[in-house]
CSV table of C-alpha atoms in Angstrom, one decimal:
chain,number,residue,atom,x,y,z
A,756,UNK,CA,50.2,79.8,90.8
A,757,UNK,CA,53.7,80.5,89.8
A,758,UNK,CA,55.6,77.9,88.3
A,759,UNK,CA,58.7,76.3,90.2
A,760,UNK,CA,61.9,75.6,87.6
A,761,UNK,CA,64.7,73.2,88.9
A,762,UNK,CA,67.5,73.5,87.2
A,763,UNK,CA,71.1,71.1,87.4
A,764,UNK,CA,73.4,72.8,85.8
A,765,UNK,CA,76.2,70.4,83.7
A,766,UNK,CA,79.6,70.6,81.8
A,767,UNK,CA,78.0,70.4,78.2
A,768,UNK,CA,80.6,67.1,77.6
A,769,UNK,CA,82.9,65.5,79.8
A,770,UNK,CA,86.6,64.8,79.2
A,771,UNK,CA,85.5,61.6,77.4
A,772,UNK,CA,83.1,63.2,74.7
A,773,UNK,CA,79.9,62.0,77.2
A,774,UNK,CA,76.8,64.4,76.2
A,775,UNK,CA,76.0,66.0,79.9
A,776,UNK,CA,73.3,68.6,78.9
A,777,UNK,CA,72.0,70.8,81.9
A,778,UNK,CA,68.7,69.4,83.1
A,779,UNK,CA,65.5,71.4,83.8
A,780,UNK,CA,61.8,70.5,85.7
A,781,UNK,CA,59.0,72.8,85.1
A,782,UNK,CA,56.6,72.2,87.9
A,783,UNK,CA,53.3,73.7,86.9
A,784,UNK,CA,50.7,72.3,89.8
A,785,UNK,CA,50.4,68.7,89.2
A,786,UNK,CA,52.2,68.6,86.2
A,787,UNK,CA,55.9,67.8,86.2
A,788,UNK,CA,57.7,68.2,82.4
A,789,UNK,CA,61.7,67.8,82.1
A,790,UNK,CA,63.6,68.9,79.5
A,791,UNK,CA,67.4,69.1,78.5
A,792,UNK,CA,69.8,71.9,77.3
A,793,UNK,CA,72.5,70.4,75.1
A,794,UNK,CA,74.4,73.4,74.5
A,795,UNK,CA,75.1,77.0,75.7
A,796,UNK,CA,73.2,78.8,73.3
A,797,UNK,CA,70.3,76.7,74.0
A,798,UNK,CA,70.9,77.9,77.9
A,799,UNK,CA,70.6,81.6,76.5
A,800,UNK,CA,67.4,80.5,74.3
A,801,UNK,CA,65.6,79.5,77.5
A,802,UNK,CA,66.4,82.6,79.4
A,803,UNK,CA,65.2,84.7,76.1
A,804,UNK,CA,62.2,82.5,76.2
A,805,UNK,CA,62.5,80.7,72.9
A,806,UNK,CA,64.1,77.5,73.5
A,807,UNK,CA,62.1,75.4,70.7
A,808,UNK,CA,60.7,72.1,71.9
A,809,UNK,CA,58.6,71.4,69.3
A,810,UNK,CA,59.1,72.1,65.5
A,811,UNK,CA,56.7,71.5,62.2
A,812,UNK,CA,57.5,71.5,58.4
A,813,UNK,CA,58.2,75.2,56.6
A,814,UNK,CA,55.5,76.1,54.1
A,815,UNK,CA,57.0,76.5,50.7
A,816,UNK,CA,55.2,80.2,50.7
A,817,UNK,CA,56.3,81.0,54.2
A,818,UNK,CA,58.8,84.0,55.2
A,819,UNK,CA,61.5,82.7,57.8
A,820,UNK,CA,62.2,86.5,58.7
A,821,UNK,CA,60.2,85.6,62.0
A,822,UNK,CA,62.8,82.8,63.1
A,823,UNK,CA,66.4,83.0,64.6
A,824,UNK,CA,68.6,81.6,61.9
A,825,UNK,CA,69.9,78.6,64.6
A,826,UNK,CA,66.6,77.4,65.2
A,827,UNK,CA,65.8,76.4,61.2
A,828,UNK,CA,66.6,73.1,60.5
A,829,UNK,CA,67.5,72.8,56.7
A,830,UNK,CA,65.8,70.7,54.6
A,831,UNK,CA,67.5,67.7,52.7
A,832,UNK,CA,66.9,66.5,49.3
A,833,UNK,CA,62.6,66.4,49.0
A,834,UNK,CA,62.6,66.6,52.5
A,835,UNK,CA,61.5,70.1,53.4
A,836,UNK,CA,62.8,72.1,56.6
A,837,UNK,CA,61.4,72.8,60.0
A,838,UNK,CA,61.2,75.3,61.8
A,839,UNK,CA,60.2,75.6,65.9
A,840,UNK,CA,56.2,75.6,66.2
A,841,UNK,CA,56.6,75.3,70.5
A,842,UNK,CA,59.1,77.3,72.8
A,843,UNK,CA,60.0,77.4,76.5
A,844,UNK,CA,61.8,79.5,78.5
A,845,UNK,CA,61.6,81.8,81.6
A,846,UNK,CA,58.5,83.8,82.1
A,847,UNK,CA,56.7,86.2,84.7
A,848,UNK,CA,56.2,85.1,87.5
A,849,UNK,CA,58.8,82.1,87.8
A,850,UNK,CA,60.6,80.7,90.9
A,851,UNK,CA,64.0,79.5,89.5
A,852,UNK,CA,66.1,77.3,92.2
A,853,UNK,CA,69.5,76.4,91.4
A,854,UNK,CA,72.8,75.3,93.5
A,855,UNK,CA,74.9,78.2,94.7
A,856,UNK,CA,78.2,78.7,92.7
A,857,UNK,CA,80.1,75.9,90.1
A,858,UNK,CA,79.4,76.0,86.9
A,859,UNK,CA,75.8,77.3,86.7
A,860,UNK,CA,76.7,81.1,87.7
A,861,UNK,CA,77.0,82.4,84.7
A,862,UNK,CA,73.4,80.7,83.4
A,863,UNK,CA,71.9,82.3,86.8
A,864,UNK,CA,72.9,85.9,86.1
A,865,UNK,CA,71.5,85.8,82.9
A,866,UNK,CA,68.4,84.6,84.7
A,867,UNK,CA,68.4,86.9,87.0
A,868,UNK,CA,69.2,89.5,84.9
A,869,UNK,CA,66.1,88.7,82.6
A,870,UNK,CA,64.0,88.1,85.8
A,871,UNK,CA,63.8,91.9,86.6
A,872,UNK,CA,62.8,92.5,83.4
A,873,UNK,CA,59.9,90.2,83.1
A,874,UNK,CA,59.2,89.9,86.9
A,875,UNK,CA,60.6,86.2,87.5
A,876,UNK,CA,63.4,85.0,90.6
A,877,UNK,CA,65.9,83.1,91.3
A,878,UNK,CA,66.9,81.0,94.1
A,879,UNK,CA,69.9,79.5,94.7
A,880,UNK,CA,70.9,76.8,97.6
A,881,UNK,CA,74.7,76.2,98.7
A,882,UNK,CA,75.7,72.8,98.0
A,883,UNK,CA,76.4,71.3,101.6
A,884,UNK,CA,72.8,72.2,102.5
A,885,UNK,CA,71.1,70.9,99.2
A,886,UNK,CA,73.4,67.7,99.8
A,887,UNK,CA,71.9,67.1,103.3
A,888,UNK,CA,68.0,67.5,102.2
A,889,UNK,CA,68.4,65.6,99.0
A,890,UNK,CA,68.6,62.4,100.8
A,891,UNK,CA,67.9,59.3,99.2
A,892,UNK,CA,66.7,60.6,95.6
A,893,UNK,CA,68.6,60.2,92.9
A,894,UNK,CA,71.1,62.7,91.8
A,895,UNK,CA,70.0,62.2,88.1
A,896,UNK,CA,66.5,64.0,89.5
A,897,UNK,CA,68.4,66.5,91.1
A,898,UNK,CA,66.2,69.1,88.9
A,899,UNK,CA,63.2,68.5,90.4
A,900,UNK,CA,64.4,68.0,93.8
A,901,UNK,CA,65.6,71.4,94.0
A,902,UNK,CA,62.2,72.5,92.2
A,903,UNK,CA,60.5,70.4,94.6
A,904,UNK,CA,62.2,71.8,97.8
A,905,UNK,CA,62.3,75.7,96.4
A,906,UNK,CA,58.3,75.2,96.8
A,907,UNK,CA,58.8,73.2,100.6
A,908,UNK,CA,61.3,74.7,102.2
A,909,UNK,CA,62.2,78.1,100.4
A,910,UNK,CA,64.1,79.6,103.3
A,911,UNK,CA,67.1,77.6,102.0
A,912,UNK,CA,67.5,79.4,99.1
A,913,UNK,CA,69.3,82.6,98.6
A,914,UNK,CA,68.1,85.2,96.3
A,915,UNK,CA,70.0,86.0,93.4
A,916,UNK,CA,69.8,89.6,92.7
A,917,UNK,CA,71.5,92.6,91.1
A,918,UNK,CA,74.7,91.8,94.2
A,919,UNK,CA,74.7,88.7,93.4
A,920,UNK,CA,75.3,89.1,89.9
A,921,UNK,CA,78.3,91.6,90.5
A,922,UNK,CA,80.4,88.8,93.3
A,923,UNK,CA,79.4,86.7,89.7
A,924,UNK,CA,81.0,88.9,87.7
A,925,UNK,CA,84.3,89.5,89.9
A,926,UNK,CA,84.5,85.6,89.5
A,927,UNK,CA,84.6,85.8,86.1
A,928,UNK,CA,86.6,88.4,85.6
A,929,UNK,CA,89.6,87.1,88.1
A,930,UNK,CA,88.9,83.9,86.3
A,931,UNK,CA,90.2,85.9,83.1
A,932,UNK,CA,92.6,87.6,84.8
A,933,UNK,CA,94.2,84.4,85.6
A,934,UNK,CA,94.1,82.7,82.6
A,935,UNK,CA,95.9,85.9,80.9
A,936,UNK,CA,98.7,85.7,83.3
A,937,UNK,CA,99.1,82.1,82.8
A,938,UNK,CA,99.2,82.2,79.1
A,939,UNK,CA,101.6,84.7,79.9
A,940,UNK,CA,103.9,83.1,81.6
A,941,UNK,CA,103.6,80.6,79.5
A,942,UNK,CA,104.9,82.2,76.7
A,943,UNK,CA,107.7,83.9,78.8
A,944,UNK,CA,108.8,80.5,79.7
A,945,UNK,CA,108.9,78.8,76.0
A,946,UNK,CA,110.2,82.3,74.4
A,947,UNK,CA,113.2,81.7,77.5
A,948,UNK,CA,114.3,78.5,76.4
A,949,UNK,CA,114.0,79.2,73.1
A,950,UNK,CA,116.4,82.2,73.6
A,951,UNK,CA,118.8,79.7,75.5
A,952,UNK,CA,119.0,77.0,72.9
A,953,UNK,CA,119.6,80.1,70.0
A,954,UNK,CA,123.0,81.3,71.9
A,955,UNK,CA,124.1,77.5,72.7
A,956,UNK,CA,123.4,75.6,69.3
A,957,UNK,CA,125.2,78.2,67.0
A,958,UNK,CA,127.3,77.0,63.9
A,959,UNK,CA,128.7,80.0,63.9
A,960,UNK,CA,130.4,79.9,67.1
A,961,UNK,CA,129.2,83.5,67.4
A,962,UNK,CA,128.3,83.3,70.5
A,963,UNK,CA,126.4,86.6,72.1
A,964,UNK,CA,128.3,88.8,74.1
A,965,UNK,CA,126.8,89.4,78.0
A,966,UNK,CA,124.6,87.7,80.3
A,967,UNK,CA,122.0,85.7,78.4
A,968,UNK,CA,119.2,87.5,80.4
A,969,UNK,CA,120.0,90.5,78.9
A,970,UNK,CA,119.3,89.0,75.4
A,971,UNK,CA,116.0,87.5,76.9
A,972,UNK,CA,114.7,91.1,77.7
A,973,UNK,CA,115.5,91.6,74.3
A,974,UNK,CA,113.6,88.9,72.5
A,975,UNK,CA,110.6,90.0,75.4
A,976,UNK,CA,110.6,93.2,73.7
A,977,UNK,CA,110.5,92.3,70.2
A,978,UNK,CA,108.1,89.5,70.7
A,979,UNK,CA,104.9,90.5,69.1
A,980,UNK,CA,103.0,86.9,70.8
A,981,UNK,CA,104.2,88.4,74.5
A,982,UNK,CA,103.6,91.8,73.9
A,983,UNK,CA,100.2,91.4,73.2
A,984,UNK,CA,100.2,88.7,76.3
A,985,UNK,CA,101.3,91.4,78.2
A,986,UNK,CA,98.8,94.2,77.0
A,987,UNK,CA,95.9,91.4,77.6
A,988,UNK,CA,97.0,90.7,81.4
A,989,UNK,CA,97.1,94.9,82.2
A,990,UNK,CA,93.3,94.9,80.5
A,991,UNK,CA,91.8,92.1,82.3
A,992,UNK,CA,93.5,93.8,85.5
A,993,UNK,CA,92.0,96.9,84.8
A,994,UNK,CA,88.5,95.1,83.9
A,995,UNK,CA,88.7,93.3,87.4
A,996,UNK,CA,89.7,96.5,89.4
A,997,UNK,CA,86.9,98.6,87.9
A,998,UNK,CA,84.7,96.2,88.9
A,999,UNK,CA,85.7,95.6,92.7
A,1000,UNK,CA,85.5,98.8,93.0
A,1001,UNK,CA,82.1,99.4,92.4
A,1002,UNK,CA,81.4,96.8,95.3
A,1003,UNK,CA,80.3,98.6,98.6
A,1004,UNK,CA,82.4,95.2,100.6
A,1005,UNK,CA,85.2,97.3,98.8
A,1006,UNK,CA,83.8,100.7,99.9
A,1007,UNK,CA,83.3,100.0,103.1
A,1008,UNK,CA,85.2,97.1,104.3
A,1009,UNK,CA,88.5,96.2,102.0
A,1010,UNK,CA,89.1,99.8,100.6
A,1011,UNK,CA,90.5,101.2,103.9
A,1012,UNK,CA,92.6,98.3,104.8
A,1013,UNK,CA,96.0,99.5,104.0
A,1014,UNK,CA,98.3,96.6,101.9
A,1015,UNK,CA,94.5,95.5,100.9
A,1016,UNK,CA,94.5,96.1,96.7
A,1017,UNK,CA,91.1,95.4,94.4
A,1018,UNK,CA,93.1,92.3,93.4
A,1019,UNK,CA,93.7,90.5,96.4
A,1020,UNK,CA,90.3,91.3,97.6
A,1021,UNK,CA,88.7,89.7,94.4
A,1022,UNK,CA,90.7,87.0,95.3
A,1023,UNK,CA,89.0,86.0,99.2
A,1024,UNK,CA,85.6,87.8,97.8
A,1025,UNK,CA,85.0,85.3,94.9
A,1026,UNK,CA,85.9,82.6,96.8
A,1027,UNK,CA,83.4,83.6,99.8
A,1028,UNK,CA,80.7,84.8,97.5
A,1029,UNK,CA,77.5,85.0,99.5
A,1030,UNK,CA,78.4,85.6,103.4
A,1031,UNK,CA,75.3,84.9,104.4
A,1032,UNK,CA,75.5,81.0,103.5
A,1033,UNK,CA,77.9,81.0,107.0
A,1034,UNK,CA,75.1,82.1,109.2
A,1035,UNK,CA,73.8,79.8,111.9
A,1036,UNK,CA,70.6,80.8,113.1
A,1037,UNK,CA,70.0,81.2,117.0
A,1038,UNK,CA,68.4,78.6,118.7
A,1039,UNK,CA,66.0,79.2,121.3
A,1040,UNK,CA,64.6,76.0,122.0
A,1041,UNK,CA,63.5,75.4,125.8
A,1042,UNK,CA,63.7,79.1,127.0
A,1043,UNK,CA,60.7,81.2,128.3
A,1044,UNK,CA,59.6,83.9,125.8
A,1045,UNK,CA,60.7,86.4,128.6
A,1046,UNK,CA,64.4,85.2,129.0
A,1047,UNK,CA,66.2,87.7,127.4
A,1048,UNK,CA,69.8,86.8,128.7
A,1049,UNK,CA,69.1,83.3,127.6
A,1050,UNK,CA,68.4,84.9,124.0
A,1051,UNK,CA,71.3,86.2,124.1
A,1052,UNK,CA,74.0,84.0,125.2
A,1053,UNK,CA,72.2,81.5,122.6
A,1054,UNK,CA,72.5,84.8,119.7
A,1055,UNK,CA,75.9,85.0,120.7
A,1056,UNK,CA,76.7,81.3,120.3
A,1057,UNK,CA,75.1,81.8,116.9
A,1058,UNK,CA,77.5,84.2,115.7
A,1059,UNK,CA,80.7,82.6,117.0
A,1060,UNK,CA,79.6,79.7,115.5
A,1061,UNK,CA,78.7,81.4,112.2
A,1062,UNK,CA,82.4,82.6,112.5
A,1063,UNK,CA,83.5,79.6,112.7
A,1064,UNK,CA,81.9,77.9,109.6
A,1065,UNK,CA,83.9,81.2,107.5
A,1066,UNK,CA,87.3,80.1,109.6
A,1067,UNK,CA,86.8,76.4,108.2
A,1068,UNK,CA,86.3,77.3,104.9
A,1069,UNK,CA,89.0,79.6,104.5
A,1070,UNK,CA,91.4,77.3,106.5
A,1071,UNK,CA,92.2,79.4,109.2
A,1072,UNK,CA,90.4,77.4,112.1
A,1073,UNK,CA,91.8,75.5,114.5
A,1074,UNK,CA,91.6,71.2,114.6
A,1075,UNK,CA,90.2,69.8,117.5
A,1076,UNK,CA,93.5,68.8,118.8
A,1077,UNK,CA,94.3,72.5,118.6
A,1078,UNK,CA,96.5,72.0,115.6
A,1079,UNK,CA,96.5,74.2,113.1
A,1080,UNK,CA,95.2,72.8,109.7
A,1081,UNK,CA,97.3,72.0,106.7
A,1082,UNK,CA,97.4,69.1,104.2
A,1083,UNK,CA,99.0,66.3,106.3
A,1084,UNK,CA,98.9,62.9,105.0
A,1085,UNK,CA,96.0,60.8,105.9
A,1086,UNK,CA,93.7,64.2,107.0
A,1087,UNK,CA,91.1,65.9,105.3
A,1088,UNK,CA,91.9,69.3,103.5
A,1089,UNK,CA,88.7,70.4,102.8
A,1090,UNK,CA,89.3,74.3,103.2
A,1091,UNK,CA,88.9,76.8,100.1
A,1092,UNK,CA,92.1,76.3,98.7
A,1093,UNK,CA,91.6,79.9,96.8
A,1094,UNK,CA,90.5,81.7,99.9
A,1095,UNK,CA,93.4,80.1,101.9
A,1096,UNK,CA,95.6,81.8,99.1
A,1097,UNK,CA,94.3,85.2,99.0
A,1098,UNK,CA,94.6,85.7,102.4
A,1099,UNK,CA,98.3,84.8,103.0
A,1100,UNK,CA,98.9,87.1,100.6
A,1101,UNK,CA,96.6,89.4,102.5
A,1102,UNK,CA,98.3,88.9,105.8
A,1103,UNK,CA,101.8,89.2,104.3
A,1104,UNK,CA,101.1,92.8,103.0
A,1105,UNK,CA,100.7,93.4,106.4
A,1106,UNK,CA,103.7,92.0,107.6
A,1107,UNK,CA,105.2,94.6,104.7
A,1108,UNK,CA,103.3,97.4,106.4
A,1109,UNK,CA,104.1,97.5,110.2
A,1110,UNK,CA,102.7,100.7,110.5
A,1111,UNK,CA,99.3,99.8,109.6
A,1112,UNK,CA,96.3,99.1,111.9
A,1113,UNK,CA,96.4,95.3,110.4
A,1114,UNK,CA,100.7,95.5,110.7
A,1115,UNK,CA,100.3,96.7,114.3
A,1116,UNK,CA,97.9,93.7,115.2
A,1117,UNK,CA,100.9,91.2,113.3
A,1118,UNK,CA,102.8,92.7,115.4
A,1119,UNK,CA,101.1,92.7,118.7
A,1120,UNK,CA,100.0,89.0,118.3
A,1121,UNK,CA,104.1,88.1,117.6
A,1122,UNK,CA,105.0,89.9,120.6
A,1123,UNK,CA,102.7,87.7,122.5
A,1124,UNK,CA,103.8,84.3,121.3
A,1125,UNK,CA,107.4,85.5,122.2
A,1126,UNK,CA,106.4,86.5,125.4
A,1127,UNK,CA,105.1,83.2,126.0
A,1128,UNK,CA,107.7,81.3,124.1
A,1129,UNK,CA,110.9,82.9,124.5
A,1130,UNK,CA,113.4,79.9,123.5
A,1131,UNK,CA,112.8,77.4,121.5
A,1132,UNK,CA,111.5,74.0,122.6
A,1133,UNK,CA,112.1,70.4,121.1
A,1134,UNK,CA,109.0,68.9,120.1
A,1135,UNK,CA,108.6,65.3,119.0
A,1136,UNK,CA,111.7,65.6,117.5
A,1137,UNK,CA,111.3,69.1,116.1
A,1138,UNK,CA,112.1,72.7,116.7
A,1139,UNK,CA,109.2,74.3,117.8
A,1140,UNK,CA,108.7,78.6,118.7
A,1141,UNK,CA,112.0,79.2,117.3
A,1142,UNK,CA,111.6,83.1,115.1
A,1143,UNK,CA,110.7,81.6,112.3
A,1144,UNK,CA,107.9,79.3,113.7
A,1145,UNK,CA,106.6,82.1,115.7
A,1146,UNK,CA,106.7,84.0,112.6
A,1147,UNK,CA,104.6,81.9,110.7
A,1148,UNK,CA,102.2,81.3,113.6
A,1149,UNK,CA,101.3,85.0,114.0
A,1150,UNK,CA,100.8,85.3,110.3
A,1151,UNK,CA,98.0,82.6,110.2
A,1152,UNK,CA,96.6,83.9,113.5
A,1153,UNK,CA,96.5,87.3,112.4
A,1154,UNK,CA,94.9,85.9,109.4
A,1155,UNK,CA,92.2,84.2,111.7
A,1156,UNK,CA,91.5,87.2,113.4
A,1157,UNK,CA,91.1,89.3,110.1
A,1158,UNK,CA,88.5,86.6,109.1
A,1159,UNK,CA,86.0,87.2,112.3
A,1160,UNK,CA,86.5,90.7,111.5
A,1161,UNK,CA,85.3,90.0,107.8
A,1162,UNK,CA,82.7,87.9,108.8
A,1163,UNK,CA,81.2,90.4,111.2
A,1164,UNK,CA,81.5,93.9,108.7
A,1165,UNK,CA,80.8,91.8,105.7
A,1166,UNK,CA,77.3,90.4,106.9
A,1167,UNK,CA,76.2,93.9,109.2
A,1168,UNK,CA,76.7,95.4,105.5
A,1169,UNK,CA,74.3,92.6,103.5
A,1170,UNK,CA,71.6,93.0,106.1
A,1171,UNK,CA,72.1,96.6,105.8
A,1172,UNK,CA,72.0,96.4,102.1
A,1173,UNK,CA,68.8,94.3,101.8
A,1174,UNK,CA,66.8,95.9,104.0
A,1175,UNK,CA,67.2,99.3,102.0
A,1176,UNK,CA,66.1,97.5,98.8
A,1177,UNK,CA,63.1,96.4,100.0
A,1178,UNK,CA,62.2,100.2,102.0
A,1179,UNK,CA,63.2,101.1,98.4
A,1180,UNK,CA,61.4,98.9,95.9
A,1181,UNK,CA,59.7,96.2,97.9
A,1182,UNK,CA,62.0,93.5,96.2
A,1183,UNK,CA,62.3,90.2,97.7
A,1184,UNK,CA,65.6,89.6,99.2
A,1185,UNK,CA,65.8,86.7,101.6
């Protein structure tokens, strides 16, 4: 019987110097052992296999070449050192569950990764789901609930495979992307003022001839901090474009959309991750086996409604007082405010791009609205379906529309995907 690991991923210390080690339950038939990763090299230990649990006195005529320098603990004074005599870690034949996404993606590639190797998988839940079937237990035994319910209920999970690993990669790599640019910025900003204060606090009144931003592009150029800002923001670019576009959702689905760069999709794809966490199942309750229109009005319903979960988490739904949504005082904002992001910027490359299929749809859909709305109207006190209203409106519409689309492409291509992996190699991919 294969064993069933539950692992809760933690923030190795908290703002407040708290100790939060990532917790792990090793269900082996009856027995249940937990044990605790304070650090991230211990993380890496237990995917190698040799996280030490156990350790025993060095013999005075013993060689340490055997041991990984971390794991010997020095001796002091006539106490002598020990070394591990017990390990842990993943091996053949484990079922790892996990929660999809946060800050446990990184620790289940690696898993992954060294799954194929050794013949082990890994699970992963999304986090709304895993909330609902937790239900009373405590969240300190999160572990071995999600152990617990990988063995019950396993068509929760999501496997976490080779494609999984690259949308965790494109995370990673826009995350660095971002942080380059900021730092950046950063140092544009501070290297700005300091050029400011240098041409107003002179003693000796000489004050620079010109605009000041021309002596600003001139401390840019000789700044050797920026420079090398600079030179890290194109790399990380580069790093992130690479890696789109070895993607086949670039291939197939972002690559031909005109105004759509490896960028800005990074930007919508790591924030979707796994499309298939949006799917509702069909439900065919209380029809006859031989209804097939039935079947199909309820598959249909299915898919609109599997839309609809993408809309809502992108933000591009409509309220059910056929608003649409933004952060208004005393309402809940619980879109993705990343995905939100990347595609305004998406939809306003269209709006650059009239000619394009997507900039012909922009177009088409503000044409419509000014059709139906061609003055403006007082609205509660304010000026509603004036240009720039209807302007805005047929942005975010267009944006809603480019979102079924997704939805509909993007999961035809993981089906597509995962049913050629297993004709190919018989791999699990549920």
């Amino acid at each position: 019987m294969s064993r069933k690991i539950g692992i809760h991923h933690r923030v190795k210390q908290t703002a407040d110097g708290e100790a939060h080690p990532t917790r792990v339950v090793i269900i082996e038939g009856d027995e249940v052992t937990n044990y605790e990763l304070p650090d991230d090299t211990s993380e890496l230990d237990f995917v190698r296999g040799v996280f030490p649990i156990k350790f025993r006195q060095i013999d005075p005529q013993e060689s340490l070449i055997g041991f990984l320098p971390h794991h010997i603990k020095e001796g002091h004074g006539d106490k002598p050192g020990k070394v591990p005599a017990e390990y842990i870690g993943l091996k053949t034949g484990d079922m790892v569950a996990m929660v999809l996404g946060g800050s446990g993606d990184r620790f289940a590639a690696a898993l992954s990764r060294r799954g194929d190797d050794i013949g082990a998988q890994v699970y992963r839940i999304p986090p709304a789901v895993f909330k609902q079937h937790r239900g009373d237990a405590d969240k300190a035994q999160d572990a071995e609930t999600l152990a617990r319910l990988l063995d019950e209920q396993p068509e929760l999970f999501y496997y976490t495979g080779p494609r999984e690993r690259d949308i965790i990669l494109i995370k990673a790599l826009l995350m660095a992307r971002q942080d380059a640019m900021k730092a950046r910025i950063g140092c544009e900003q501070r290297l700005r003022q300091q050029v400011i204060g240098s041409c107003f606090l002179r003693e000796d009144g000489f004050y620079p001839e010109g605009t000041i931003e021309a002596v600003f592009q001139t401390a840019k150029a000789d700044s050797t901090i920026l420079q090398s800002l600079m030179a890290e923001e194109k790399r990380a670019t580069r790093d992130l474009q690479k890696a789109v576009r070895n993607l086949d959702v670039w291939t197939e689905i972002f690559g031909p959309i005109t105004g759509v760069g490896e960028v800005l999709a990074a930007g919508l794809i790591a924030a979707i991750g796994d499309v298939r966490r949006f799917r509702v199942e069909p439900d065919y309750s209380g029809l006859d086996d031989g209804d097939e229109d039935g079947r199909r009005y309820r598959r249909m319903q299915a898919r609109n409604r599997s839309r609809a979960k993408l809309k809502a988490f992108c933000g591009v739904h409509l309220l059910k007082d056929g608003r649409f949504p933004r952060r208004r005082s005393g309402e809940i904002a619980n879109w993705h405010p990343d995905a939100r992001q990347a595609l305004y910027q998406i939809v306003e490359q269209f709006n650059r791009r009239p000619q394009s299929e997507w900039g012909q749809r922009l177009l088409s859909i503000k044409a419509n609205l000014q059709a139906k709305h061609p003055e403006p109207e007082v609205i509660e006190g304010k000026t509603r379906w004036n240009p720039g209203h209807i302007h805005k409106t047929a942005l975010w519409r267009t944006a809603t529309r480019f979102v079924e689309h997704l939805y509909s492409d993007w999961y035809r291509l993981e089906i597509q995907a995962r049913a050629e992996d297993e004709d190919s190699d018989g791999a699990v991919a549920s």
